[in-house]
Coordinates of C-alpha atoms and ligand atoms in Angstrom, one line a residue:
M1 CA 50.5 142.2 55.3
S2 CA 51.9 141.2 58.7
E3 CA 55.1 142.7 60.0
D4 CA 57.9 140.5 61.3
N5 CA 58.8 142.0 64.7
R6 CA 61.4 139.4 65.6
S7 CA 64.8 140.9 66.3
P8 CA 67.4 140.2 63.6
V9 CA 69.9 137.6 64.6
R10 CA 73.4 139.1 64.7
R11 CA 76.0 136.7 63.5
M12 CA 79.1 136.6 65.6
T13 CA 82.4 137.2 63.9
V14 CA 85.6 135.4 64.8
A15 CA 86.7 138.6 66.4
D16 CA 83.5 138.7 68.5
R17 CA 84.2 135.1 69.6
L18 CA 87.7 135.8 70.6
F19 CA 86.3 138.2 73.2
L20 CA 84.8 135.2 74.9
V21 CA 88.0 133.4 75.6
S22 CA 90.9 134.0 78.0
F23 CA 94.4 132.6 77.9
R24 CA 96.8 131.4 80.5
P25 CA 99.9 130.7 78.5
A26 CA 102.3 127.9 79.4
H27 CA 106.1 128.6 79.5
E28 CA 106.8 126.3 76.6
S29 CA 104.9 125.7 73.3
H30 CA 102.5 122.8 73.0
L31 CA 102.9 123.2 69.2
R32 CA 105.9 122.4 67.2
A33 CA 106.9 121.8 63.6
K34 CA 108.7 118.4 63.8
D35 CA 110.9 119.1 60.7
P36 CA 111.4 122.8 59.7
G37 CA 112.8 121.7 56.4
L38 CA 109.3 120.3 55.4
C39 CA 107.8 123.8 56.2
A40 CA 110.4 125.4 53.9
E41 CA 109.2 123.2 51.0
C42 CA 105.5 123.2 51.9
V43 CA 103.1 124.3 49.2
G44 CA 100.7 127.0 50.4
R45 CA 101.5 126.4 54.1
P46 CA 97.9 125.8 55.0
C47 CA 98.7 126.1 58.7
T48 CA 99.1 129.9 58.1
T49 CA 95.6 130.2 56.7
V50 CA 93.5 127.5 58.5
C51 CA 94.1 128.6 62.0
P52 CA 91.3 130.9 63.3
A53 CA 93.8 132.6 65.8
A54 CA 96.6 133.2 63.3
V55 CA 99.0 131.2 65.4
Y56 CA 101.3 130.3 62.4
E57 CA 103.2 132.9 60.4
W58 CA 105.8 132.4 57.7
L59 CA 108.5 135.0 58.2
E60 CA 111.4 135.8 55.9
D61 CA 113.8 138.4 57.3
T62 CA 117.4 138.9 58.3
D63 CA 117.1 136.0 60.7
G64 CA 116.2 133.7 57.8
A65 CA 113.0 132.1 56.6
R66 CA 111.0 130.3 59.3
L67 CA 107.6 129.3 60.7
V68 CA 106.8 131.4 63.8
I69 CA 104.3 129.7 66.1
S70 CA 102.5 132.0 68.6
F71 CA 101.3 129.2 70.7
E72 CA 100.0 131.6 73.4
N73 CA 97.0 132.3 71.2
C74 CA 96.0 128.7 70.4
L75 CA 92.3 127.9 70.7
E76 CA 93.0 124.2 70.8
C77 CA 90.7 123.4 67.9
G78 CA 93.0 121.0 66.3
A79 CA 92.5 122.3 62.7
C80 CA 96.2 122.8 62.0
R81 CA 97.0 119.2 62.8
L82 CA 94.5 118.1 60.2
A83 CA 95.4 120.7 57.6
C84 CA 99.2 120.0 57.6
P85 CA 99.8 117.9 54.4
E86 CA 103.0 116.5 55.9
R87 CA 101.7 115.6 59.3
N88 CA 104.5 117.8 60.5
I89 CA 102.8 119.4 63.6
D90 CA 103.6 117.9 66.9
W91 CA 100.4 118.8 68.7
A92 CA 99.5 118.4 72.4
Y93 CA 97.2 120.1 74.8
P94 CA 98.9 122.6 77.1
P95 CA 99.8 121.5 80.6
S96 CA 96.9 121.4 83.1
G97 CA 95.8 124.8 84.2
H98 CA 97.2 126.5 81.0
G99 CA 95.8 127.2 77.6
V100 CA 92.5 128.6 76.6
T101 CA 89.4 129.0 78.7
Y102 CA 86.0 129.6 77.1
R103 CA 83.5 131.8 78.8
Y104 CA 79.8 131.7 78.0
G105 CA 77.3 134.4 78.7
Ligands
LIG201 S1 101.3 123.0 56.9 FE1 102.8 121.7 58.0 S2 104.6 121.5 56.7 FE2 103.3 123.2 55.9 S3 104.3 125.0 56.9 FE3 102.6 124.3 58.2 S4 103.5 123.0 59.7 FE4 105.0 123.2 58.0
LIG202 S1 94.8 124.1 67.3 FE1 93.5 125.5 66.2 S2 93.8 127.5 67.2 FE2 95.5 126.1 67.8 S3 97.2 126.5 66.4 FE3 96.0 124.8 65.6 S4 94.5 125.7 64.2 FE4 95.3 127.4 65.5

């Protein structure tokens, strides 16, 4: 019986991949919920689960209930824009020279 000496392929996790990016945040967010009232009524708030960088978080505390958007961590994949059932995300690329940079190797 022959032995398979090939090295096992290690699958990269999202955490692994995040080590391959660097960020240069802009001063202002390139992501915005157009109507916060729609977010308050939104069923399941898919933006809070679809984003690979956990940019969106629904908070309820003494400052009230709201969608917090940590735009500095955005990977610019566009998934949130597609996932929002209300088309409520105002999405743009960060200004030139800002945002995410992907490093390979
Ligand atoms: S998916 Fe859209 S409407 Fe729902 S919470 Fe997120 S931004 Fe708001
Ligand atoms: S573009 Fe991608 S990484 Fe950026 S906030 Fe949307 S889902 Fe998250």
